[in-house]
PDB file of C-alpha atoms in Angstrom:
ATOM      1  CA  MET Y  19      55.870-138.628 -35.044  1.00 50.00           C
ATOM      2  CA  ALA Y  20      54.557-136.042 -32.982  1.00 48.00           C
ATOM      3  CA  ALA Y  21      51.592-136.179 -31.152  1.00 51.00           C
ATOM      4  CA  CYS Y  22      49.172-133.543 -30.893  1.00 50.00           C
ATOM      5  CA  ARG Y  23      46.289-132.573 -28.427  1.00 52.00           C
ATOM      6  CA  SER Y  24      43.351-130.454 -28.596  1.00 54.00           C
ATOM      7  CA  VAL Y  25      43.619-127.289 -26.549  1.00 49.00           C
ATOM      8  CA  PRO Y  26      40.043-125.863 -25.642  1.00 56.00           C
ATOM      9  CA  THR Y  27      38.939-122.599 -27.038  1.00 56.00           C
ATOM     10  CA  ARG Y  28      38.375-119.652 -25.203  1.00 59.00           C
ATOM     11  CA  PRO Y  29      35.242-117.399 -25.627  1.00 62.00           C
ATOM     12  CA  ARG Y  30      36.062-114.575 -27.861  1.00 63.00           C
ATOM     13  CA  PRO Y  31      35.511-111.400 -26.264  1.00 61.00           C
ATOM     14  CA  ARG Y  32      32.919-108.989 -27.443  1.00 66.00           C
ATOM     15  CA  PRO Y  33      34.305-106.212 -29.165  1.00 63.00           C
ATOM     16  CA  LEU Y  34      33.912-102.644 -27.615  1.00 61.00           C
ATOM     17  CA  PRO Y  35      32.002 -99.690 -29.830  1.00 61.00           C
ATOM     18  CA  VAL Y  36      33.992 -97.609 -31.291  1.00 57.00           C
ATOM     19  CA  TYR Y  37      33.194 -93.714 -31.618  1.00 55.00           C
ATOM     20  CA  PRO Y  38      34.494 -91.022 -33.582  1.00 56.00           C
ATOM     21  CA  MET Y  39      36.195 -88.269 -32.355  1.00 55.00           C
ATOM     22  CA  TRP Y  40      34.190 -85.269 -33.740  1.00 53.00           C
ATOM     23  CA  ALA Y  41      31.128 -86.524 -32.028  1.00 51.00           C
ATOM     24  CA  PRO Y  42      31.511 -87.522 -28.907  1.00 52.00           C
ATOM     25  CA  ARG Y  43      28.611 -89.194 -26.982  1.00 55.00           C
ATOM     26  CA  SER Y  44      26.504 -86.835 -24.889  1.00 53.00           C
ATOM     27  CA  THR Y  45      26.202 -87.742 -20.968  1.00 53.00           C
ATOM     28  CA  THR Y  46      23.316 -85.481 -20.540  1.00 53.00           C
ATOM     29  CA  ARG Y  47      19.602 -86.264 -20.838  1.00 57.00           C
ATOM     30  CA  PRO Y  48      17.927 -85.241 -23.995  1.00 54.00           C
ATOM     31  CA  ARG Y  49      15.700 -82.225 -23.673  1.00 55.00           C
ATOM     32  CA  SER Y  50      12.084 -82.709 -23.499  1.00 53.00           C
ATOM     33  CA  ARG Y  51       9.683 -81.258 -26.226  1.00 54.00           C
ATOM     34  CA  THR Y  52       8.273 -78.568 -23.885  1.00 51.00           C
ATOM     35  CA  THR Y  53      11.710 -77.411 -23.096  1.00 52.00           C
ATOM     36  CA  SER Y  54      12.749 -77.111 -26.938  1.00 51.00           C
ATOM     37  CA  SER Y  55       9.564 -75.366 -27.878  1.00 50.00           C
ATOM     38  CA  ARG Y  56      10.431 -72.849 -25.106  1.00 53.00           C
ATOM     39  CA  ARG Y  57      13.814 -72.421 -27.039  1.00 53.00           C
ATOM     40  CA  SER Y  58      12.289 -71.649 -30.219  1.00 52.00           C
ATOM     41  CA  ILE Y  59       9.715 -69.031 -28.704  1.00 50.00           C
ATOM     42  CA  SER Y  60      12.730 -67.286 -26.425  1.00 51.00           C
ATOM     43  CA  SER Y  61      14.935 -67.353 -29.388  1.00 52.00           C
ATOM     44  CA  ARG Y  62      12.219 -65.089 -31.216  1.00 54.00           C
ATOM     45  CA  ILE Y  63      12.240 -62.545 -28.437  1.00 51.00           C
ATOM     46  CA  PRO Y  64      15.041 -60.104 -28.223  1.00 53.00           C
ATOM     47  CA  SER Y  65      17.101 -59.621 -24.972  1.00 52.00           C
ATOM     48  CA  LYS Y  66      16.953 -57.074 -22.631  1.00 48.00           C
ATOM     49  CA  ARG Y  67      20.459 -56.105 -23.336  1.00 50.00           C
ATOM     50  CA  ARG Y  68      19.834 -55.413 -27.057  1.00 49.00           C
ATOM     51  CA  ILE Y  69      16.807 -53.318 -26.499  1.00 48.00           C
ATOM     52  CA  VAL Y  70      18.445 -51.093 -23.864  1.00 48.00           C
ATOM     53  CA  SER Y  71      21.638 -50.721 -26.264  1.00 47.00           C
ATOM     54  CA  ARG Y  72      19.549 -49.936 -29.205  1.00 54.00           C
ATOM     55  CA  THR Y  73      19.291 -46.184 -30.432  1.00 53.00           C
ATOM     56  CA  ILE Y  74      16.079 -44.787 -31.025  1.00 55.00           C
ATOM     57  CA  ARG Y  75      15.499 -41.519 -32.945  1.00 59.00           C
ATOM     58  CA  PRO Y  76      12.254 -40.173 -32.449  1.00 56.00           C
ATOM     59  CA  THR Y  77      10.102 -38.554 -35.380  1.00 58.00           C
ATOM     60  CA  GLY Y  78       8.993 -35.175 -35.911  1.00 57.00           C
ATOM     61  CA  ALA Y  79       5.511 -35.741 -33.996  1.00 55.00           C
ATOM     62  CA  ALA Y  80       6.972 -37.818 -31.153  1.00 53.00           C
ATOM     63  CA  MET Y  81       9.753 -34.824 -30.450  1.00 55.00           C
ATOM     64  CA  LYS Y  82       6.852 -32.222 -30.470  1.00 53.00           C
ATOM     65  CA  SER Y  83       4.849 -34.409 -28.090  1.00 54.00           C
ATOM     66  CA  ALA Y  84       7.646 -34.826 -25.919  1.00 53.00           C
ATOM     67  CA  GLU Y  85       8.322 -30.938 -25.534  1.00 54.00           C
ATOM     68  CA  LYS Y  86       4.908 -30.285 -24.010  1.00 52.00           C
ATOM     69  CA  PRO Y  87       4.837 -30.560 -20.516  1.00 53.00           C
ATOM     70  CA  ARG Y  88       2.955 -33.528 -18.775  1.00 53.00           C
ATOM     71  CA  SER Y  89      -0.726 -32.416 -17.670  1.00 50.00           C
ATOM     72  CA  ALA Y  90      -2.412 -33.602 -14.596  1.00 48.00           C
ATOM     73  CA  GLU Y  91      -4.496 -36.752 -14.885  1.00 51.00           C
ATOM     74  CA  PRO Y  92      -8.036 -35.654 -15.284  1.00 49.00           C
ATOM     75  CA  GLY Y  93      -9.255 -38.674 -13.670  1.00 56.00           C
ATOM     76  CA  ARG Y  94      -7.361 -37.911 -10.620  1.00 60.00           C
ATOM     77  CA  TYR Y  95      -7.534 -34.111 -10.240  1.00 61.00           C
ATOM     78  CA  GLY Y  96     -10.628 -33.287 -12.229  1.00 61.00           C
ATOM     79  CA  PRO Y  97     -13.079 -32.609  -9.314  1.00 60.00           C
ATOM     80  CA  LEU Y  98     -10.683 -30.492  -7.489  1.00 62.00           C
ATOM     81  CA  ILE Y  99      -9.941 -28.154 -10.790  1.00 62.00           C
ATOM     82  CA  ALA Y 100     -13.747 -28.221 -10.827  1.00 58.00           C
ATOM     83  CA  LEU Y 101     -14.318 -26.996  -7.258  1.00 55.00           C
ATOM     84  CA  LEU Y 102     -11.629 -24.398  -7.718  1.00 56.00           C
ATOM     85  CA  SER Y 103     -13.207 -22.884 -11.019  1.00 53.00           C
ATOM     86  CA  VAL Y 104     -16.777 -22.442  -8.872  1.00 43.00           C
ATOM     87  CA  LEU Y 105     -14.666 -20.856  -6.155  1.00 46.00           C
ATOM     88  CA  LEU Y 106     -13.256 -18.607  -8.235  1.00 49.00           C
ATOM     89  CA  LEU Y 107     -16.316 -17.539 -10.137  1.00 44.00           C
ATOM     90  CA  VAL Y 108     -18.569 -16.868  -6.765  1.00 38.00           C
ATOM     91  CA  PRO Y 109     -18.412 -13.040  -5.999  1.00 42.00           C
ATOM     92  CA  ALA Y 110     -17.141 -11.859  -2.748  1.00 45.00           C
ATOM     93  CA  TYR Y 111     -19.989 -11.999  -0.152  1.00 49.00           C
ATOM     94  CA  ALA Y 112     -20.422  -8.388   1.602  1.00 55.00           C
ATOM     95  CA  ALA Y 113     -22.077  -8.495   4.913  1.00 70.00           C
ATOM     96  CA  GLN Y 114     -25.314  -6.744   5.730  1.00 83.00           C
ATOM     97  CA  ALA Y 115     -24.543  -3.709   7.902  1.00 89.00           C
ATOM     98  CA  GLY Y 116     -27.924  -1.572   7.989  1.00 94.00           C
ATOM     99  CA  THR Y 117     -31.287  -0.130   6.513  1.00 97.00           C
ATOM    100  CA  VAL Y 118     -31.996   2.968   5.175  1.00 97.00           C
ATOM    101  CA  THR Y 119     -34.786   4.153   7.576  1.00 97.00           C
ATOM    102  CA  GLN Y 120     -35.617   7.871   6.467  1.00 95.00           C
ATOM    103  CA  LEU Y 121     -34.536   9.529   3.496  1.00 96.00           C
ATOM    104  CA  ALA Y 122     -35.142  13.032   1.599  1.00 95.00           C
ATOM    105  CA  GLY Y 123     -33.774  13.409  -1.645  1.00 95.00           C
ATOM    106  CA  VAL Y 124     -31.448  10.999  -3.703  1.00 96.00           C
ATOM    107  CA  LEU Y 125     -29.017   8.300  -2.133  1.00 98.00           C
ATOM    108  CA  THR Y 126     -26.922   6.246  -4.284  1.00 98.00           C
ATOM    109  CA  ALA Y 127     -24.604   3.159  -2.981  1.00 97.00           C
ATOM    110  CA  ARG Y 128     -21.634   2.236  -5.057  1.00 97.00           C
ATOM    111  CA  LYS Y 129     -21.013  -1.551  -4.449  1.00 95.00           C
ATOM    112  CA  LEU Y 130     -17.818  -3.516  -4.140  1.00 93.00           C
ATOM    113  CA  ASP Y 131     -18.246  -5.015  -7.896  1.00 93.00           C
ATOM    114  CA  GLY Y 132     -18.530  -1.136  -9.202  1.00 92.00           C
ATOM    115  CA  GLY Y 133     -22.349  -1.249  -9.750  1.00 95.00           C
ATOM    116  CA  VAL Y 134     -24.375   1.624  -8.471  1.00 96.00           C
ATOM    117  CA  LYS Y 135     -27.464   1.548  -6.968  1.00 96.00           C
ATOM    118  CA  ILE Y 136     -30.275   4.146  -6.389  1.00 96.00           C
ATOM    119  CA  LEU Y 137     -31.494   3.385  -2.732  1.00 97.00           C
ATOM    120  CA  GLY Y 138     -35.070   4.270  -1.193  1.00 96.00           C
ATOM    121  CA  MET Y 139     -36.635   3.713   2.099  1.00 95.00           C
ATOM    122  CA  GLN Y 140     -36.031   0.220   3.604  1.00 95.00           C
ATOM    123  CA  SER Y 141     -32.884  -0.227   1.053  1.00 96.00           C
ATOM    124  CA  LEU Y 142     -30.149  -2.492   2.485  1.00 96.00           C
ATOM    125  CA  VAL Y 143     -26.399  -1.383   2.640  1.00 97.00           C
ATOM    126  CA  ASP Y 144     -23.771  -3.705   3.149  1.00 95.00           C
ATOM    127  CA  SER Y 145     -20.094  -3.773   4.402  1.00 94.00           C
ATOM    128  CA  GLY Y 146     -17.905  -2.221   1.412  1.00 95.00           C
ATOM    129  CA  ASP Y 147     -20.606   0.181   0.129  1.00 97.00           C
ATOM    130  CA  THR Y 148     -19.649   3.919  -0.573  1.00 98.00           C
ATOM    131  CA  LEU Y 149     -22.884   6.116   0.163  1.00 98.00           C
ATOM    132  CA  ALA Y 150     -23.612   9.269  -1.698  1.00 98.00           C
ATOM    133  CA  THR Y 151     -26.340  11.983  -0.872  1.00 96.00           C
ATOM    134  CA  GLY Y 152     -27.519  14.466  -3.634  1.00 94.00           C
ATOM    135  CA  VAL Y 153     -27.252  18.241  -3.202  1.00 90.00           C
ATOM    136  CA  ASN Y 154     -30.429  18.640  -1.197  1.00 90.00           C
ATOM    137  CA  THR Y 155     -30.588  14.943   0.465  1.00 94.00           C
ATOM    138  CA  TYR Y 156     -30.637  13.834   3.748  1.00 95.00           C
ATOM    139  CA  ALA Y 157     -30.599  10.031   4.759  1.00 96.00           C
ATOM    140  CA  ARG Y 158     -30.750   8.311   8.013  1.00 97.00           C
ATOM    141  CA  LEU Y 159     -29.344   4.541   8.465  1.00 97.00           C
ATOM    142  CA  LYS Y 160     -29.981   2.056  11.147  1.00 97.00           C
ATOM    143  CA  PHE Y 161     -27.257  -0.538  11.559  1.00 96.00           C
ATOM    144  CA  SER Y 162     -27.873  -3.836  13.309  1.00 94.00           C
ATOM    145  CA  ASP Y 163     -26.305  -3.200  16.504  1.00 94.00           C
ATOM    146  CA  GLY Y 164     -28.713  -0.312  16.942  1.00 93.00           C
ATOM    147  CA  GLY Y 165     -26.514   2.620  15.788  1.00 94.00           C
ATOM    148  CA  GLU Y 166     -27.634   5.322  13.607  1.00 96.00           C
ATOM    149  CA  LEU Y 167     -25.883   7.631  10.992  1.00 96.00           C
ATOM    150  CA  THR Y 168     -27.475  10.635   9.667  1.00 96.00           C
ATOM    151  CA  LEU Y 169     -25.871  11.868   6.317  1.00 96.00           C
ATOM    152  CA  ARG Y 170     -25.804  15.582   5.120  1.00 93.00           C
ATOM    153  CA  PRO Y 171     -26.159  16.634   1.781  1.00 93.00           C
ATOM    154  CA  ASN Y 172     -22.961  16.286  -0.666  1.00 93.00           C
ATOM    155  CA  THR Y 173     -21.859  13.478   1.767  1.00 96.00           C
ATOM    156  CA  GLN Y 174     -19.657  10.544   0.624  1.00 97.00           C
ATOM    157  CA  LEU Y 175     -19.315   7.760   3.206  1.00 98.00           C
ATOM    158  CA  ARG Y 176     -17.674   4.185   2.620  1.00 98.00           C
ATOM    159  CA  ILE Y 177     -18.304   1.510   5.092  1.00 97.00           C
ATOM    160  CA  ASP Y 178     -15.074  -0.183   5.127  1.00 96.00           C
ATOM    161  CA  ASP Y 179     -15.793  -2.894   7.718  1.00 95.00           C
ATOM    162  CA  TYR Y 180     -18.870  -3.717   9.635  1.00 95.00           C
ATOM    163  CA  LYS Y 181     -19.360  -6.796  11.767  1.00 94.00           C
ATOM    164  CA  PHE Y 182     -21.790  -7.349  14.464  1.00 92.00           C
ATOM    165  CA  ASP Y 183     -22.618 -10.613  16.344  1.00 91.00           C
ATOM    166  CA  GLN Y 184     -24.799 -10.352  19.293  1.00 89.00           C
ATOM    167  CA  ALA Y 185     -23.127 -13.452  20.816  1.00 90.00           C
ATOM    168  CA  LYS Y 186     -19.594 -12.823  19.911  1.00 91.00           C
ATOM    169  CA  PRO Y 187     -18.685  -9.242  21.121  1.00 88.00           C
ATOM    170  CA  GLN Y 188     -15.033  -9.756  20.941  1.00 88.00           C
ATOM    171  CA  GLU Y 189     -15.730  -9.621  17.098  1.00 89.00           C
ATOM    172  CA  ASP Y 190     -17.355  -6.444  17.164  1.00 91.00           C
ATOM    173  CA  ASN Y 191     -15.921  -4.093  14.688  1.00 93.00           C
ATOM    174  CA  ALA Y 192     -17.258  -0.697  12.800  1.00 94.00           C
ATOM    175  CA  PHE Y 193     -15.071   1.159  10.588  1.00 96.00           C
ATOM    176  CA  PHE Y 194     -16.242   3.815   8.443  1.00 98.00           C
ATOM    177  CA  ARG Y 195     -14.691   6.685   6.155  1.00 98.00           C
ATOM    178  CA  LEU Y 196     -15.878   9.985   5.792  1.00 98.00           C
ATOM    179  CA  VAL Y 197     -14.694  11.123   2.018  1.00 96.00           C
ATOM    180  CA  LYS Y 198     -16.503  14.536   2.176  1.00 94.00           C
ATOM    181  CA  GLY Y 199     -19.504  16.169   3.495  1.00 94.00           C
ATOM    182  CA  GLY Y 200     -21.043  15.888   6.978  1.00 94.00           C
ATOM    183  CA  LEU Y 201     -22.797  13.406   9.349  1.00 96.00           C
ATOM    184  CA  ARG Y 202     -24.254  12.741  12.682  1.00 96.00           C
ATOM    185  CA  ALA Y 203     -23.651   9.592  14.537  1.00 95.00           C
ATOM    186  CA  VAL Y 204     -25.091   7.572  17.631  1.00 94.00           C
ATOM    187  CA  THR Y 205     -23.222   4.554  18.124  1.00 92.00           C
ATOM    188  CA  GLY Y 206     -24.920   1.226  19.306  1.00 92.00           C
ATOM    189  CA  LEU Y 207     -23.876  -1.548  20.763  1.00 91.00           C
ATOM    190  CA  VAL Y 208     -20.644  -1.603  18.849  1.00 91.00           C
ATOM    191  CA  GLY Y 209     -18.411   0.992  20.663  1.00 78.00           C
ATOM    192  CA  LYS Y 210     -19.946   0.490  24.227  1.00 83.00           C
ATOM    193  CA  ARG Y 211     -19.601  -3.117  25.170  1.00 82.00           C
ATOM    194  CA  SER Y 212     -16.302  -3.734  23.016  1.00 73.00           C
ATOM    195  CA  GLY Y 213     -12.870  -2.101  22.938  1.00 69.00           C
ATOM    196  CA  VAL Y 214     -12.129   1.326  22.311  1.00 67.00           C
ATOM    197  CA  ASP Y 215     -11.016   0.603  18.730  1.00 81.00           C
ATOM    198  CA  SER Y 216     -13.974  -1.380  17.939  1.00 90.00           C
ATOM    199  CA  TYR Y 217     -15.973   1.772  16.496  1.00 93.00           C
ATOM    200  CA  ARG Y 218     -13.519   4.106  14.397  1.00 95.00           C
ATOM    201  CA  MET Y 219     -14.214   6.985  11.621  1.00 97.00           C
ATOM    202  CA  ALA Y 220     -11.535   8.088   9.173  1.00 98.00           C
ATOM    203  CA  THR Y 221     -11.672  11.484   7.638  1.00 98.00           C
ATOM    204  CA  PRO Y 222      -9.613  13.684   5.521  1.00 97.00           C
ATOM    205  CA  THR Y 223      -7.277  15.024   8.253  1.00 97.00           C
ATOM    206  CA  ALA Y 224      -7.901  12.556  11.405  1.00 97.00           C
ATOM    207  CA  THR Y 225      -9.181   9.323  12.557  1.00 97.00           C
ATOM    208  CA  ILE Y 226     -11.846   9.598  15.284  1.00 96.00           C
ATOM    209  CA  GLY Y 227     -12.152   6.999  18.090  1.00 93.00           C
ATOM    210  CA  ILE Y 228     -15.490   6.696  19.478  1.00 90.00           C
ATOM    211  CA  ARG Y 229     -16.587   5.006  22.876  1.00 83.00           C
ATOM    212  CA  GLY Y 230     -20.605   5.423  23.444  1.00 78.00           C
ATOM    213  CA  THR Y 231     -21.397   8.628  22.223  1.00 88.00           C
ATOM    214  CA  ASN Y 232     -23.337  11.108  20.196  1.00 94.00           C
ATOM    215  CA  PHE Y 233     -21.250  13.216  17.919  1.00 95.00           C
ATOM    216  CA  GLY Y 234     -21.211  15.308  14.408  1.00 96.00           C
ATOM    217  CA  LEU Y 235     -18.498  15.731  11.801  1.00 96.00           C
ATOM    218  CA  LEU Y 236     -18.197  18.330   9.069  1.00 95.00           C
ATOM    219  CA  PHE Y 237     -15.498  18.273   6.586  1.00 96.00           C
ATOM    220  CA  CYS Y 238     -15.421  21.733   4.548  1.00 94.00           C
ATOM    221  CA  GLN Y 239     -13.209  22.446   1.612  1.00 90.00           C
ATOM    222  CA  LYS Y 240     -13.776  25.560  -0.779  1.00 81.00           C
ATOM    223  CA  GLU Y 241     -13.449  23.517  -4.214  1.00 78.00           C
ATOM    224  CA  GLU Y 242     -16.526  21.673  -3.055  1.00 75.00           C
ATOM    225  CA  SER Y 243     -18.459  24.228  -1.957  1.00 68.00           C
ATOM    226  CA  ASP Y 244     -19.910  22.264   0.831  1.00 72.00           C
ATOM    227  CA  CYS Y 245     -19.890  24.863   3.672  1.00 83.00           C
ATOM    228  CA  ASP Y 246     -20.525  28.007   2.001  1.00 77.00           C
ATOM    229  CA  ASP Y 247     -23.751  28.417   3.549  1.00 74.00           C
ATOM    230  CA  TYR Y 248     -22.983  27.028   6.694  1.00 81.00           C
ATOM    231  CA  ARG Y 249     -22.376  29.226   9.948  1.00 84.00           C
ATOM    232  CA  ASN Y 250     -20.661  28.576  13.234  1.00 87.00           C
ATOM    233  CA  ASN Y 251     -22.218  29.908  16.546  1.00 86.00           C
ATOM    234  CA  ALA Y 252     -21.045  33.392  16.357  1.00 87.00           C
ATOM    235  CA  GLY Y 253     -22.390  33.602  12.417  1.00 88.00           C
ATOM    236  CA  VAL Y 254     -19.061  32.915  10.574  1.00 89.00           C
ATOM    237  CA  ALA Y 255     -18.673  31.122   7.874  1.00 88.00           C
ATOM    238  CA  PRO Y 256     -15.966  28.020   8.600  1.00 90.00           C
ATOM    239  CA  GLY Y 257     -12.855  27.619   6.588  1.00 91.00           C
ATOM    240  CA  ASP Y 258     -11.185  24.260   5.236  1.00 94.00           C
ATOM    241  CA  GLY Y 259     -10.930  21.311   7.807  1.00 96.00           C
ATOM    242  CA  LEU Y 260     -12.676  19.192   9.822  1.00 97.00           C
ATOM    243  CA  TYR Y 261     -15.125  20.291  12.620  1.00 96.00           C
ATOM    244  CA  LEU Y 262     -16.793  18.179  15.537  1.00 96.00           C
ATOM    245  CA  ASP Y 263     -18.966  18.385  17.922  1.00 95.00           C
ATOM    246  CA  VAL Y 264     -19.833  15.976  21.238  1.00 96.00           C
ATOM    247  CA  ALA Y 265     -23.223  15.683  22.264  1.00 94.00           C
ATOM    248  CA  GLU Y 266     -22.721  12.746  24.726  1.00 94.00           C
ATOM    249  CA  GLY Y 267     -19.682  10.811  25.796  1.00 93.00           C
ATOM    250  CA  ARG Y 268     -16.398  11.170  24.398  1.00 93.00           C
ATOM    251  CA  ILE Y 269     -14.540  10.817  21.036  1.00 95.00           C
ATOM    252  CA  THR Y 270     -10.531  11.115  20.293  1.00 96.00           C
ATOM    253  CA  ALA Y 271      -9.126  12.804  17.074  1.00 97.00           C
ATOM    254  CA  SER Y 272      -5.494  11.619  16.448  1.00 97.00           C
ATOM    255  CA  ASN Y 273      -3.354  12.086  13.417  1.00 98.00           C
ATOM    256  CA  GLU Y 274       0.298  12.992  12.624  1.00 97.00           C
ATOM    257  CA  GLY Y 275       0.058  15.988  14.556  1.00 96.00           C
ATOM    258  CA  GLY Y 276      -1.044  14.465  17.663  1.00 97.00           C
ATOM    259  CA  GLN Y 277      -4.115  13.691  19.861  1.00 97.00           C
ATOM    260  CA  GLN Y 278      -7.018  15.399  21.544  1.00 97.00           C
ATOM    261  CA  GLU Y 279      -9.867  14.126  23.347  1.00 96.00           C
ATOM    262  CA  TYR Y 280     -13.391  15.764  23.461  1.00 97.00           C
ATOM    263  CA  ALA Y 281     -16.009  15.572  25.955  1.00 96.00           C
ATOM    264  CA  ALA Y 282     -19.814  15.967  25.836  1.00 95.00           C
ATOM    265  CA  GLY Y 283     -20.655  19.731  25.062  1.00 94.00           C
ATOM    266  CA  GLN Y 284     -17.098  20.395  23.437  1.00 96.00           C
ATOM    267  CA  PHE Y 285     -16.152  21.450  19.911  1.00 97.00           C
ATOM    268  CA  GLY Y 286     -13.042  20.941  18.112  1.00 98.00           C
ATOM    269  CA  PHE Y 287     -11.244  21.475  14.690  1.00 98.00           C
ATOM    270  CA  VAL Y 288      -8.431  19.592  12.716  1.00 98.00           C
ATOM    271  CA  ALA Y 289      -7.077  21.566   9.642  1.00 97.00           C
ATOM    272  CA  THR Y 290      -4.541  19.288   8.024  1.00 97.00           C
ATOM    273  CA  THR Y 291      -3.328  15.720   8.751  1.00 97.00           C
ATOM    274  CA  THR Y 292       0.093  17.137  10.180  1.00 97.00           C
ATOM    275  CA  SER Y 293      -1.693  19.659  12.275  1.00 97.00           C
ATOM    276  CA  PRO Y 294      -2.586  18.696  15.884  1.00 98.00           C
ATOM    277  CA  PRO Y 295      -6.416  18.748  16.923  1.00 98.00           C
ATOM    278  CA  ILE Y 296      -7.450  21.439  18.722  1.00 98.00           C
ATOM    279  CA  ALA Y 297     -10.569  22.402  20.862  1.00 98.00           C
ATOM    280  CA  LEU Y 298     -12.602  25.353  19.872  1.00 96.00           C
ATOM    281  CA  PRO Y 299     -14.507  27.382  22.259  1.00 95.00           C
ATOM    282  CA  PRO Y 300     -18.514  27.479  22.277  1.00 93.00           C
ATOM    283  CA  SER Y 301     -18.692  30.683  20.144  1.00 90.00           C
ATOM    284  CA  SER Y 302     -16.352  29.256  17.605  1.00 91.00           C
ATOM    285  CA  GLY Y 303     -17.783  25.922  17.450  1.00 93.00           C
ATOM    286  CA  VAL Y 304     -19.745  24.503  14.512  1.00 91.00           C
ATOM    287  CA  PRO Y 305     -22.959  22.243  15.669  1.00 90.00           C
ATOM    288  CA  ILE Y 306     -23.477  19.548  13.039  1.00 87.00           C
ATOM    289  CA  ALA Y 307     -27.167  18.905  13.843  1.00 64.00           C
ATOM    290  CA  THR Y 308     -28.645  21.743  11.818  1.00 49.00           C
ATOM    291  CA  ASP Y 309     -29.727  22.274   8.372  1.00 53.00           C
ATOM    292  CA  LYS Y 310     -27.114  24.619   6.766  1.00 47.00           C
ATOM    293  CA  GLY Y 311     -28.586  27.905   5.637  1.00 42.00           C
ATOM    294  CA  THR Y 312     -32.127  27.512   7.302  1.00 40.00           C
ATOM    295  CA  ASN Y 313     -30.860  26.115  11.054  1.00 42.00           C
ATOM    296  CA  LYS Y 314     -33.750  23.613  11.023  1.00 50.00           C
ATOM    297  CA  PRO Y 315     -32.576  20.608  12.822  1.00 52.00           C
ATOM    298  CA  ILE Y 316     -32.090  17.301  10.754  1.00 55.00           C
ATOM    299  CA  GLU Y 317     -35.032  15.813  12.220  1.00 55.00           C
ATOM    300  CA  SER Y 318     -37.444  18.110  11.048  1.00 53.00           C
ATOM    301  CA  VAL Y 319     -35.845  17.818   7.326  1.00 53.00           C
ATOM    302  CA  LEU Y 320     -36.446  13.803   7.590  1.00 58.00           C
ATOM    303  CA  GLY Y 321     -39.337  13.969   9.219  1.00 53.00           C
ATOM    304  CA  ASN Y 322     -41.492  14.675   5.714  1.00 49.00           C
ATOM    305  CA  SER Y 323     -39.973  11.597   4.320  1.00 49.00           C
ATOM    306  CA  VAL Y 324     -41.654   9.071   6.623  1.00 41.00           C
ATOM    307  CA  ASN Y 325     -44.321   8.173   4.255  1.00 43.00           C
ATOM    308  CA  GLN Y 326     -42.266   8.150   1.232  1.00 47.00           C
ATOM    309  CA  LYS Y 327     -42.937   5.264  -1.422  1.00 47.00           C
ATOM    310  CA  ASP Y 328     -40.443   2.577  -1.156  1.00 53.00           C
ATOM    311  CA  PHE Y 329     -38.021   2.126  -4.321  1.00 53.00           C
ATOM    312  CA  GLU Y 330     -34.879   0.685  -5.437  1.00 58.00           C
ATOM    313  CA  CYS Y 331     -32.838   0.489  -8.766  1.00 60.00           C
ATOM    314  CA  THR Y 332     -29.860  -0.315 -10.355  1.00 61.00           C
ATOM    315  CA  VAL Y 333     -27.852   1.925 -12.749  1.00 57.00           C
ATOM    316  CA  ASP Y 334     -25.902  -0.263 -15.282  1.00 52.00           C
TER     317      ASP Y 334
END
């Protein structure tokens, strides 16, 4: 008979968990609620790549607005545009040149803006004015530097440029243009304290350079009949051209034909812009300081206008 003994039983090992192959266990920590909410929000926002790659076709209104040039921002450039607009509307300022001190007859001034004024005693004339005397008009102007101009009948004179500052002699400038007729001039500080070219007068046939002097100019042309009643020292009617005389100082006449200087007591003549200026003998000279036809001095004619009533009006 077999003998049997009891064998102590071992503890049964704990079975290992079994996971299916299609659902492996995740080794990462679970996302928080906040992260998942961000994920859901970001999923609704299209990515930058999708926006860039998308083709946008503008509508008709958008195409029209795209064709228009971009204007400057009004807030940024508005003050500058307003300032420029004001400056463009401001008329050009003409510097005051002189005053009408004596007048017998009608004297007009055409301004830079095209307006015409009928001048009277104490009327102001400006740089840029074109002065015109009537048929029987004599006028005397006094300038701020002390110089004077006496205009004869049927005369047109343009003040091309006039600058005088007592403290700035280097800026002195007086440039006149005799269009027709005649005048007598006495220079002031301009032409005495400055350079030779600071006082000039252009005429139809020559340009006159003045240096501290008293001189007269008369331009004759048949179609204007300015010199029909005028006579030289020999009693002969002058022909066409520019006549000049010098009472004090010196003047120089120059044109394409040449240059001629005249001293006190001399007379001159310039026929055309290409003919050289010449000196005339006293017998053939034309004194500019007398009233044509009567031989009365200009001073005697203007003496009647001292008490003339002041007036000035604008012609529309």
